[in-house]
Amino acid sequence: MSTPVGAHAKAAALGKLIVRMTASAGSGHPSTALSIGHILAELLYRTMRFDPRDPWHASADRLVLSAGHAVPAVYAAWADLGGVVGRSRDEARVLLPADVDKLRERDSELDGHPNPAEGFPFFDAATGSLGMGLSVAAGLAAAARLDGSPRRVFAIIGDGESREGQVWEAADFIVDHRLTNVCAIINCNGHGQAAAVSDRQSAAVLEKKLAAFGWAVRSIDGHDPKQIQAALAEVGSGDAPLAIVARTVKGWGVSALLNGNWHGKPLGLGDVATAAASLDEAATKAGPDGPALPGPAAVSGPAVRSRPDPREARWPSFDEALRSAGLGAALDKRVLATRRAYGVALKVAGDLLPSVVCLDADVSNSTFADAFAKAHPARFFECKIGEQNMVSAAAGFAAAGYIPFANSFAKFIARAYDQVELASISRANIKLVGSHAGISLAADGPSQMAVADVAFFRSLGTARADDRRSPLCWVFQPSDAVSAYHCTRLMVETPGMAYMRTFRPEVPLLYDPATATFSLGGFQVLRTGEQLSIVAAGYMTHVALRAADLLAKQGVRATVIDAYCLPFDAEKLGEELSRRGGRVLVAEDNYGGGLGSAVAELAARNGRMRCEALTVQRMPRSTRTSEEILEYCGVGAEQVADQARALLARP
Amino acid sequence: MSTPVGAHAKAAALGKLIVRMTASAGSGHPSTALSIGHILAELLYRTMRFDPRDPWHASADRLVLSAGHAVPAVYAAWADLGGVVGRSRDEARVLLPADVDKLRERDSELDGHPNPAEGFPFFDAATGSLGMGLSVAAGLAAAARLDGSPRRVFAIIGDGESREGQVWEAADFIVDHRLTNVCAIINCNGHGQAAAVSDRQSAAVLEKKLAAFGWAVRSIDGHDPKQIQAALAEVGSGDAPLAIVARTVKGWGVSALLNGNWHGKPLGLGDVATAAASLDEAATKAGPDGPALPGPAAVSGPAVRSRPDPREARWPSFDEALRSAGLGAALDKRVLATRRAYGVALKVAGDLLPSVVCLDADVSNSTFADAFAKAHPARFFECKIGEQNMVSAAAGFAAAGYIPFANSFAKFIARAYDQVELASISRANIKLVGSHAGISLAADGPSQMAVADVAFFRSLGTARADDRRSPLCWVFQPSDAVSAYHCTRLMVETPGMAYMRTFRPEVPLLYDPATATFSLGGFQVLRTGEQLSIVAAGYMTHVALRAADLLAKQGVRATVIDAYCLPFDAEKLGEELSRRGGRVLVAEDNYGGGLGSAVAELAARNGRMRCEALTVQRMPRSTRTSEEILEYCGVGAEQVADQARALLARP
C-alpha cells in the first residue's frame, strides 16, 4: 500500500478507475458509483474489518451493495487494495488495476453487477435487482450472531431503491430480531434512472421513515470524511440498528456527469483524461482532506468456520421420526399430510445439523415448520408476512454457510420469485418449501392456490448451475408422507437451490417406510399396466391411482408413475415410458409448463411416443372439497381416465 | 330495510351471519371477520355512497378488502343489505341471507376470498394474497380522478398484513399522486396467523410509520361507533390521504373465539347458537348503541361510464406513426429496437383512446414509455421503483374501465408475479410490457435478464380465462419493430391480460410495414426450407435466420418461423411443422418452459414429429456483446445450426 491519503484523495483515485473501467466496458453506471466514493473510502480503508487477501474470511465484516449498479466503485477499491478474486481459494488471484478494464468481459471476475459466483467473493450475494440487499445483510447478520462472530454487515442502498417495499420488510425484520450488527447506508444522490427521486425518497423523509421503523438514524454529508467516519463509528453501539442517511452527489467530481441524465451511461474513452483532471480538481476544491485512511481494519476470529457435512448425518427412520414427533398414530392409520411429514423431517434436520436454520412467514402452523421452531428456537426466524425479505434473508444465511429452509404457502412464495432468481445467480444453497400447493386446498379459493409455481421453478431447473451440470433448482413434489420425509433429506444433502411443494389434504401412505428409497431425478413406478402410462406427482399421484382403478374396471391396464423430482432422469424415464407403447398421459393440479411439459419434451425428442398432459384448464375457484375443484378444473380422476381412453383410441 | 339500529347491534347481527356461514362452509376466518364488524357497519350503513342494487355503479364509493380473509363480514353485510350479486347486470340477483350458507360452494357467488369474477361485483379485484389492496385502491382512486368522479375508495388492511412491503410502496404512490380520495383503514386486532403480530405492526408503531410516510393518521377504538364515524367523516377533507388505525378485537363478541389461536378456524354448527347469544350479550355490554345507521349514502354521478371500444380506433400505419414520432430515419435504415416501436405504439394508443393509461417504474427512458408520458402526462403514472404496487394499481385502473399498460424491465416484472396472478383471478384487463427481456442485453448481466418470464406467463396462458376459451394471459414476443407495433395494437384491442417482451438491441425490420398482418395465436413463416423448421420468437428470430443462413451454406434447407404469440394456434402451426418431415428445432433466449415446451407439447400430442428446444443452458453472466452471451449460454447462431444438423442426423 502507498502512503495513506484522506477520503477526498481516495474518492478521486477511485473515481478515475470508475470512469476508466466503464468507458472501457462501454456501459455501466459511473455516476452512481462516483456518488459513493467517499463512503467506500471510509468503509473499506478504515471502518471495515477484513483482509483483502482473504475475501472468504469467516469473521470479516461484510459489504452488501444493494444498489448493485454502483459496483464499479467497489471494483475500483478492490483493485486499489490488491484484493483477491476467484471462484475459490484454489483459484484465488490478486486483482490488478489493469484488470478493471476487463469489466463486463466474458472472462472477467468483474460482472456487470455484484456476482460472487463469477469470482468476486468479497460479495455474498448477487444484487442488481433492487431492494434486496438489506435482507441479505439481515441473513448474514443473524448467521453471525448464531456463530458468535463479531462480524458486522454494511448495506449500501440507493435512495430511489428504498421505494421497494422489501427494504421496509427488511427494516422490520432487523428490528424484530435486534440485529444491531447491521448498518444500512442510504445513498441519497437524489436521482433515479428516469428522473429525480420522489420526495418520498428524499433524505428528509427517509430519516423520518427509518426512525418510525425503529432505527437509529444519523444524517450526514456523504462526501464529508469526518461525518462519514463519525457515523460509521457508531455501528453496533446502540440498542437499535443504525441507518446512515448520506446526502451525496451523483457523478461526484466529474463535471461532465453532473448535468443532464447520465444514469447508466459511461463516458467515452476520449473523455477519461478530462474526467480525471476534473476529479483531482474536485478533491482539491473539497478543502483539506479528511484524516488519513489507514486501510482495512484487522479481523479477529476464525478465518474458516467449518460446517458439518450434511451427507454424514444419520437420519432416523421414518417410523422413528414420526414416533418421536408424537405422530405414531399416523403409522397405524397410514394417513398423513405431506406438509406434516415435512415438518417432522425439518425438525429432524435441525436436530442433526446445527447449520440448518428455518424461516417462516407467519404460517408455521400451516407449513408445520412450527415443530422446528419449538425444538430450535434460536435457529427459527419468524419473518412475519414478508416473503420477499424471507427469501433474500435465506440467501444471506446460505452465504454464511447455513442451510436455510424458507417456508410459506406455495402461493405466497410467488411473492418472492425475483428474489429466488437473484438467489439462483448466487447459486445460493437455499431450500424453499411451499405448502398448500396446487388446487387441492379447495375451499380457500384461487388466491391461496399455487398453480404457476411448478412452471416457474422447473424453468430454473432447465439450466445448469455449474460445470457439474446440476440444475439451478431441484423441484420436489412428494405424493405422500414417506416421500416428503425423504425429499426433505435430499434437499438437505444436495447443495444448491431446491423447491418442495407440499399440499393440504391428508393422504394415505403410498410407500413402505422401511424399504422405499428416493433419489435426485428419480421416480417411482407405483403400478404396472401395459397399455399406457399415467405420470403424476404430489396430490395428483393419488388422483392418477384412482383413475387407474377406474380404467381397470373398464379393462384398461395403466402404469402409474410418481415423478416426484424435476428434472427427472430423462433417459431412465424415457425407457420406462417407451415400454408401454409410448402412450403417456400426465396429470397435474397446476397450469401448464410443469411436469407435463417436461414429459412432452422427452416425448418430442424421442419422436416415437404420444404424450398428452391434463393441467388445470380454467381459473380455479372455491369449492368445499378437493374432488369438486379437481373436477371443476378438468383434472379429476374420471377426467384423467376419460382422457387416457381417448389417448388410447387415437390412431 | 328494517328499523335503523346502531353499530353495536349491527355488528352483532353481522357477527351471527359470519359465524353461521363459516360454520356451514366448515372453513373460513370468522375471528378476523368479527374484528371489523363495527367498521363495516359505519362504512356500509352510513359513510359509503353506493347502491346495493347496483354494485356496478360507476360513481359509487368502493371498498377494497385487502385483508381478504375477512370477507365473511362483507358477505354478511351484503346479504343484510339485499345487495346484488352476479357476473353481469343481466345475471344480477339479490343475495338473500340464506345464501350465505352456500359460502365457498362450487356454484356460490361467495368465494372463499374476495373474487369479483365469480359474481361478487361489489369488489373490484381479487384479494387474499396479502398486501395488495391499497395498490388496487390507488388505481381505482387515480382512475376516479381522471374521470372527475366523486368516488372515494376505502381499503381495509390487516395489521399483520402491513408487514408486506407493497403496502408501503402503495403508501408512497398515494402521497406522490395526492390521491386524497383514498382512505386506508388498518385493522389492528393484534393477531396474525401463527402468533401475535410483531410490535413493528402494533397500532402505535403503525401510526408513526404512516405519519412518516406523509399520511394523516387517526387512531380509534375500532369498536366505538362514534370514533369510527368521526374518523370516516374526515376522508378527503385534508391535503394528505387519511389512514385510520383502528384497534380491534379478533373474534369480537364471540367468547369461544377469544381464547387460543382461532385464526382461520370456524366454529362447529352446534356452536352457532351459543355464539349468537354471546354476540347479543357483547352488544349489550358495549353500552348504549351508537347513532342509528341510516344505510348506504346516496350516490351522485353517472351510473355507467362508457369507454370507447378499442377495436374501433383507427391506427395510423407503422410508417406514419414512426414519422410522427420523429423516427422516420428508422424507415430508411430499416433498423429499430422493438422497445422503441412499442413506445411509439403506446403513445399512438394514448392518442386514440382516452381510456389508455400508462404506469412505469422509473425506467420509462428504457421501456420507451416516456413518449406516452410526454404526450399524455395526466394519464402517465410514475410508480418509481415499486413494481408490486405498479401491477396491482394497474388492476385497479382496469377495474375502473381503463386499459393500463404497466412497464418495467422484464426482469423486474418478476417482482410482481404474485400480483400478476391475483390480477388474473380478477380477469383484469391489464397489459404488462417488459423490456430488456432475455439475455441479449449482455453487458448488465444476469440480475437484469428475464429468463423465466416466458415460462411463467405461458403457464397462465395454458388455462382459460372464461367460457370463451381465451387464455388467462396472452404472451407476445415481437421480433422486430413492425411486429412490436402491431402486437401492441393487439394488446389494446384484446380484453384480458397480456404480456409483451421487448428486447434491448436494435434489429433490422423483418416485415414489410405496408403488408404484414399479425393476429392472436398467429405466427409467420419467414423463410421456407423443406428439411426442418426452426421456430423462434423475439430476438431469437434473428438468430434463427442467421442459423438458417449458416445451414444454407452447408446445404441444409430450413424453414424459419416467427412464433410471436403464445398460445399459438396449435392446429395451424402443427400443419405447418408437419410439412417439413416433422423435424422441429426451437431456439429461445430464456430458460425452458416457454415456446419450446409449447411446441414440444404440440409435437408430443401429434406423435409423428421430432422436436427439440435449445434454451439458455446455464446461468448467464455479463459479456460485452449479445453474440458472446448467446454463445456462452448455448443458443448462438452456430449452436442452433449445429443442433439443427444433429436433429436431422438422428434416425
PDB file of C-alpha atoms in Angstrom, chain A residues 430-603:
ATOM      1  CA  ILE A 430     -31.488 -22.204  -0.128  1.00  0.00           C
ATOM      2  CA  LYS A 431     -34.425 -24.516   0.342  1.00  0.00           C
ATOM      3  CA  LEU A 432     -37.907 -23.236  -0.341  1.00  0.00           C
ATOM      4  CA  VAL A 433     -40.932 -25.150   0.805  1.00  0.00           C
ATOM      5  CA  GLY A 434     -44.415 -24.134  -0.247  1.00  0.00           C
ATOM      6  CA  SER A 435     -47.376 -25.716   1.457  1.00  0.00           C
ATOM      7  CA  HIS A 436     -50.980 -25.840   0.231  1.00  0.00           C
ATOM      8  CA  ALA A 437     -49.719 -26.101  -3.332  1.00  0.00           C
ATOM      9  CA  GLY A 438     -51.969 -26.800  -6.262  1.00  0.00           C
ATOM     10  CA  ILE A 439     -55.724 -26.702  -6.039  1.00  0.00           C
ATOM     11  CA  SER A 440     -56.490 -29.477  -3.562  1.00  0.00           C
ATOM     12  CA  LEU A 441     -56.924 -26.954  -0.750  1.00  0.00           C
ATOM     13  CA  ALA A 442     -60.255 -26.186  -2.456  1.00  0.00           C
ATOM     14  CA  ALA A 443     -62.247 -24.033  -0.066  1.00  0.00           C
ATOM     15  CA  ASP A 444     -59.985 -21.028   0.342  1.00  0.00           C
ATOM     16  CA  GLY A 445     -60.058 -20.387  -3.369  1.00  0.00           C
ATOM     17  CA  PRO A 446     -57.621 -19.270  -6.048  1.00  0.00           C
ATOM     18  CA  SER A 447     -55.878 -16.506  -4.120  1.00  0.00           C
ATOM     19  CA  GLN A 448     -54.326 -19.247  -1.984  1.00  0.00           C
ATOM     20  CA  MET A 449     -53.567 -21.727  -4.778  1.00  0.00           C
ATOM     21  CA  ALA A 450     -50.119 -22.076  -6.330  1.00  0.00           C
ATOM     22  CA  VAL A 451     -50.723 -23.043  -9.936  1.00  0.00           C
ATOM     23  CA  ALA A 452     -47.834 -21.442 -11.809  1.00  0.00           C
ATOM     24  CA  ASP A 453     -45.157 -22.455  -9.324  1.00  0.00           C
ATOM     25  CA  VAL A 454     -44.078 -25.674 -10.992  1.00  0.00           C
ATOM     26  CA  ALA A 455     -43.629 -23.896 -14.320  1.00  0.00           C
ATOM     27  CA  PHE A 456     -41.542 -21.208 -12.692  1.00  0.00           C
ATOM     28  CA  PHE A 457     -39.249 -23.415 -10.653  1.00  0.00           C
ATOM     29  CA  ARG A 458     -38.931 -26.037 -13.361  1.00  0.00           C
ATOM     30  CA  SER A 459     -37.859 -23.262 -15.694  1.00  0.00           C
ATOM     31  CA  LEU A 460     -34.902 -22.552 -13.425  1.00  0.00           C
ATOM     32  CA  GLY A 461     -34.193 -26.254 -13.327  1.00  0.00           C
ATOM     33  CA  THR A 462     -33.727 -26.435 -17.090  1.00  0.00           C
ATOM     34  CA  ALA A 463     -30.472 -24.501 -16.792  1.00  0.00           C
ATOM     35  CA  ARG A 464     -27.262 -25.708 -15.249  1.00  0.00           C
ATOM     36  CA  ALA A 465     -25.950 -24.152 -12.079  1.00  0.00           C
ATOM     37  CA  ASP A 466     -22.343 -25.023 -12.786  1.00  0.00           C
ATOM     38  CA  ASP A 467     -19.981 -27.252 -14.642  1.00  0.00           C
ATOM     39  CA  ARG A 468     -21.222 -30.246 -12.682  1.00  0.00           C
ATOM     40  CA  ARG A 469     -24.412 -29.964 -14.722  1.00  0.00           C
ATOM     41  CA  SER A 470     -26.589 -29.836 -11.660  1.00  0.00           C
ATOM     42  CA  PRO A 471     -29.758 -27.848 -12.328  1.00  0.00           C
ATOM     43  CA  LEU A 472     -30.172 -24.340 -10.979  1.00  0.00           C
ATOM     44  CA  CYS A 473     -33.084 -25.632  -8.954  1.00  0.00           C
ATOM     45  CA  TRP A 474     -34.444 -29.018  -7.990  1.00  0.00           C
ATOM     46  CA  VAL A 475     -38.207 -29.329  -7.668  1.00  0.00           C
ATOM     47  CA  PHE A 476     -39.705 -31.922  -5.337  1.00  0.00           C
ATOM     48  CA  GLN A 477     -43.363 -32.867  -5.390  1.00  0.00           C
ATOM     49  CA  PRO A 478     -43.764 -35.659  -2.873  1.00  0.00           C
ATOM     50  CA  SER A 479     -47.014 -37.560  -3.028  1.00  0.00           C
ATOM     51  CA  ASP A 480     -47.074 -38.964   0.479  1.00  0.00           C
ATOM     52  CA  ALA A 481     -45.540 -38.562   3.878  1.00  0.00           C
ATOM     53  CA  VAL A 482     -42.790 -41.114   3.299  1.00  0.00           C
ATOM     54  CA  SER A 483     -41.570 -39.432   0.143  1.00  0.00           C
ATOM     55  CA  ALA A 484     -41.924 -35.984   1.737  1.00  0.00           C
ATOM     56  CA  TYR A 485     -39.652 -37.112   4.543  1.00  0.00           C
ATOM     57  CA  HIS A 486     -37.062 -38.443   2.135  1.00  0.00           C
ATOM     58  CA  CYS A 487     -37.285 -35.498  -0.250  1.00  0.00           C
ATOM     59  CA  THR A 488     -36.581 -33.172   2.671  1.00  0.00           C
ATOM     60  CA  ARG A 489     -33.491 -35.194   3.381  1.00  0.00           C
ATOM     61  CA  LEU A 490     -32.445 -34.930  -0.273  1.00  0.00           C
ATOM     62  CA  MET A 491     -32.874 -31.172  -0.055  1.00  0.00           C
ATOM     63  CA  VAL A 492     -30.630 -31.014   2.996  1.00  0.00           C
ATOM     64  CA  GLU A 493     -27.973 -33.195   1.415  1.00  0.00           C
ATOM     65  CA  THR A 494     -27.903 -31.615  -2.037  1.00  0.00           C
ATOM     66  CA  PRO A 495     -26.054 -28.329  -2.453  1.00  0.00           C
ATOM     67  CA  GLY A 496     -27.940 -25.584  -4.257  1.00  0.00           C
ATOM     68  CA  MET A 497     -31.461 -24.342  -4.572  1.00  0.00           C
ATOM     69  CA  ALA A 498     -34.419 -26.640  -4.145  1.00  0.00           C
ATOM     70  CA  TYR A 499     -38.154 -26.111  -4.014  1.00  0.00           C
ATOM     71  CA  MET A 500     -40.594 -28.520  -2.421  1.00  0.00           C
ATOM     72  CA  ARG A 501     -44.305 -28.421  -2.948  1.00  0.00           C
ATOM     73  CA  THR A 502     -46.431 -29.874  -0.183  1.00  0.00           C
ATOM     74  CA  PHE A 503     -50.204 -29.931  -0.164  1.00  0.00           C
ATOM     75  CA  ARG A 504     -53.009 -29.537   2.294  1.00  0.00           C
ATOM     76  CA  PRO A 505     -55.028 -32.778   2.391  1.00  0.00           C
ATOM     77  CA  GLU A 506     -54.233 -35.783   4.476  1.00  0.00           C
ATOM     78  CA  VAL A 507     -53.404 -38.675   2.162  1.00  0.00           C
ATOM     79  CA  PRO A 508     -52.634 -42.365   2.539  1.00  0.00           C
ATOM     80  CA  LEU A 509     -49.039 -43.517   2.598  1.00  0.00           C
ATOM     81  CA  LEU A 510     -48.043 -44.844  -0.811  1.00  0.00           C
ATOM     82  CA  TYR A 511     -44.626 -46.122   0.148  1.00  0.00           C
ATOM     83  CA  ASP A 512     -43.321 -48.667   2.569  1.00  0.00           C
ATOM     84  CA  PRO A 513     -41.379 -46.621   5.099  1.00  0.00           C
ATOM     85  CA  ALA A 514     -38.982 -49.488   5.649  1.00  0.00           C
ATOM     86  CA  THR A 515     -37.903 -50.017   2.063  1.00  0.00           C
ATOM     87  CA  ALA A 516     -38.695 -47.077  -0.178  1.00  0.00           C
ATOM     88  CA  THR A 517     -35.778 -45.033  -1.487  1.00  0.00           C
ATOM     89  CA  PHE A 518     -35.774 -41.733  -3.293  1.00  0.00           C
ATOM     90  CA  SER A 519     -33.102 -40.032  -5.325  1.00  0.00           C
ATOM     91  CA  LEU A 520     -32.330 -36.890  -7.276  1.00  0.00           C
ATOM     92  CA  GLY A 521     -34.024 -37.138 -10.622  1.00  0.00           C
ATOM     93  CA  GLY A 522     -35.812 -40.258  -9.518  1.00  0.00           C
ATOM     94  CA  PHE A 523     -39.348 -41.507  -9.990  1.00  0.00           C
ATOM     95  CA  GLN A 524     -41.335 -44.477  -8.794  1.00  0.00           C
ATOM     96  CA  VAL A 525     -43.475 -46.903 -10.720  1.00  0.00           C
ATOM     97  CA  LEU A 526     -46.426 -47.460  -8.409  1.00  0.00           C
ATOM     98  CA  ARG A 527     -48.480 -49.737 -10.577  1.00  0.00           C
ATOM     99  CA  THR A 528     -47.806 -51.508 -13.833  1.00  0.00           C
ATOM    100  CA  GLY A 529     -50.161 -51.877 -16.767  1.00  0.00           C
ATOM    101  CA  GLU A 530     -49.034 -52.270 -20.317  1.00  0.00           C
ATOM    102  CA  GLN A 531     -51.442 -50.095 -22.282  1.00  0.00           C
ATOM    103  CA  LEU A 532     -50.321 -46.660 -21.209  1.00  0.00           C
ATOM    104  CA  SER A 533     -48.518 -44.714 -18.522  1.00  0.00           C
ATOM    105  CA  ILE A 534     -50.034 -42.083 -16.315  1.00  0.00           C
ATOM    106  CA  VAL A 535     -47.384 -39.784 -14.867  1.00  0.00           C
ATOM    107  CA  ALA A 536     -48.222 -37.581 -11.914  1.00  0.00           C
ATOM    108  CA  ALA A 537     -46.719 -36.048  -8.801  1.00  0.00           C
ATOM    109  CA  GLY A 538     -47.843 -34.736  -5.442  1.00  0.00           C
ATOM    110  CA  TYR A 539     -51.549 -34.903  -4.765  1.00  0.00           C
ATOM    111  CA  MET A 540     -52.207 -35.879  -8.362  1.00  0.00           C
ATOM    112  CA  THR A 541     -50.456 -39.183  -7.836  1.00  0.00           C
ATOM    113  CA  HIS A 542     -53.458 -40.188  -5.745  1.00  0.00           C
ATOM    114  CA  VAL A 543     -55.797 -38.980  -8.459  1.00  0.00           C
ATOM    115  CA  ALA A 544     -53.822 -40.950 -11.033  1.00  0.00           C
ATOM    116  CA  LEU A 545     -54.183 -44.078  -8.911  1.00  0.00           C
ATOM    117  CA  ARG A 546     -57.923 -43.521  -8.687  1.00  0.00           C
ATOM    118  CA  ALA A 547     -58.029 -43.027 -12.446  1.00  0.00           C
ATOM    119  CA  ALA A 548     -56.103 -46.270 -12.905  1.00  0.00           C
ATOM    120  CA  ASP A 549     -58.676 -48.013 -10.743  1.00  0.00           C
ATOM    121  CA  LEU A 550     -61.460 -46.644 -12.916  1.00  0.00           C
ATOM    122  CA  LEU A 551     -59.618 -47.712 -16.039  1.00  0.00           C
ATOM    123  CA  ALA A 552     -59.028 -51.181 -14.622  1.00  0.00           C
ATOM    124  CA  LYS A 553     -62.769 -51.579 -14.161  1.00  0.00           C
ATOM    125  CA  GLN A 554     -63.135 -50.674 -17.829  1.00  0.00           C
ATOM    126  CA  GLY A 555     -60.497 -53.195 -18.813  1.00  0.00           C
ATOM    127  CA  VAL A 556     -57.711 -50.714 -19.446  1.00  0.00           C
ATOM    128  CA  ARG A 557     -54.378 -51.504 -17.836  1.00  0.00           C
ATOM    129  CA  ALA A 558     -52.374 -48.420 -16.908  1.00  0.00           C
ATOM    130  CA  THR A 559     -48.991 -47.896 -15.341  1.00  0.00           C
ATOM    131  CA  VAL A 560     -48.859 -45.138 -12.719  1.00  0.00           C
ATOM    132  CA  ILE A 561     -45.603 -43.289 -12.199  1.00  0.00           C
ATOM    133  CA  ASP A 562     -44.899 -40.904  -9.361  1.00  0.00           C
ATOM    134  CA  ALA A 563     -42.431 -38.357 -10.787  1.00  0.00           C
ATOM    135  CA  TYR A 564     -41.593 -36.696  -7.512  1.00  0.00           C
ATOM    136  CA  CYS A 565     -38.475 -34.877  -8.749  1.00  0.00           C
ATOM    137  CA  LEU A 566     -37.798 -32.384 -11.521  1.00  0.00           C
ATOM    138  CA  PRO A 567     -35.683 -32.507 -13.565  1.00  0.00           C
ATOM    139  CA  PHE A 568     -36.127 -36.271 -13.791  1.00  0.00           C
ATOM    140  CA  ASP A 569     -33.602 -38.668 -15.244  1.00  0.00           C
ATOM    141  CA  ALA A 570     -34.856 -38.386 -18.811  1.00  0.00           C
ATOM    142  CA  GLU A 571     -33.078 -41.452 -20.069  1.00  0.00           C
ATOM    143  CA  LYS A 572     -34.476 -43.745 -17.393  1.00  0.00           C
ATOM    144  CA  LEU A 573     -37.966 -42.306 -17.556  1.00  0.00           C
ATOM    145  CA  GLY A 574     -37.882 -42.462 -21.339  1.00  0.00           C
ATOM    146  CA  GLU A 575     -37.041 -46.165 -21.188  1.00  0.00           C
ATOM    147  CA  GLU A 576     -39.832 -46.773 -18.747  1.00  0.00           C
ATOM    148  CA  LEU A 577     -42.403 -44.903 -20.814  1.00  0.00           C
ATOM    149  CA  SER A 578     -41.308 -46.440 -24.114  1.00  0.00           C
ATOM    150  CA  ARG A 579     -42.153 -49.869 -22.742  1.00  0.00           C
ATOM    151  CA  ARG A 580     -45.853 -49.038 -22.683  1.00  0.00           C
ATOM    152  CA  GLY A 581     -46.244 -48.400 -26.413  1.00  0.00           C
ATOM    153  CA  GLY A 582     -45.183 -44.864 -25.751  1.00  0.00           C
ATOM    154  CA  ARG A 583     -48.630 -43.645 -24.767  1.00  0.00           C
ATOM    155  CA  VAL A 584     -48.320 -41.255 -21.863  1.00  0.00           C
ATOM    156  CA  LEU A 585     -50.776 -39.109 -20.008  1.00  0.00           C
ATOM    157  CA  VAL A 586     -49.539 -36.577 -17.463  1.00  0.00           C
ATOM    158  CA  ALA A 587     -51.944 -35.219 -14.859  1.00  0.00           C
ATOM    159  CA  GLU A 588     -51.194 -32.080 -12.848  1.00  0.00           C
ATOM    160  CA  ASP A 589     -53.044 -29.816 -10.463  1.00  0.00           C
ATOM    161  CA  ASN A 590     -51.275 -26.722 -11.784  1.00  0.00           C
ATOM    162  CA  TYR A 591     -51.192 -24.752 -15.003  1.00  0.00           C
ATOM    163  CA  GLY A 592     -49.041 -25.921 -17.888  1.00  0.00           C
ATOM    164  CA  GLY A 593     -45.284 -25.693 -18.053  1.00  0.00           C
ATOM    165  CA  GLY A 594     -44.547 -28.197 -15.319  1.00  0.00           C
ATOM    166  CA  LEU A 595     -44.265 -31.966 -15.315  1.00  0.00           C
ATOM    167  CA  GLY A 596     -46.404 -32.303 -18.442  1.00  0.00           C
ATOM    168  CA  SER A 597     -44.070 -30.062 -20.384  1.00  0.00           C
ATOM    169  CA  ALA A 598     -41.042 -31.935 -19.133  1.00  0.00           C
ATOM    170  CA  VAL A 599     -42.511 -35.261 -20.262  1.00  0.00           C
ATOM    171  CA  ALA A 600     -43.680 -33.732 -23.543  1.00  0.00           C
ATOM    172  CA  GLU A 601     -40.150 -32.519 -24.218  1.00  0.00           C
ATOM    173  CA  LEU A 602     -38.868 -36.020 -23.581  1.00  0.00           C
ATOM    174  CA  ALA A 603     -41.509 -37.495 -25.870  1.00  0.00           C
TER     175      ALA A 603
END
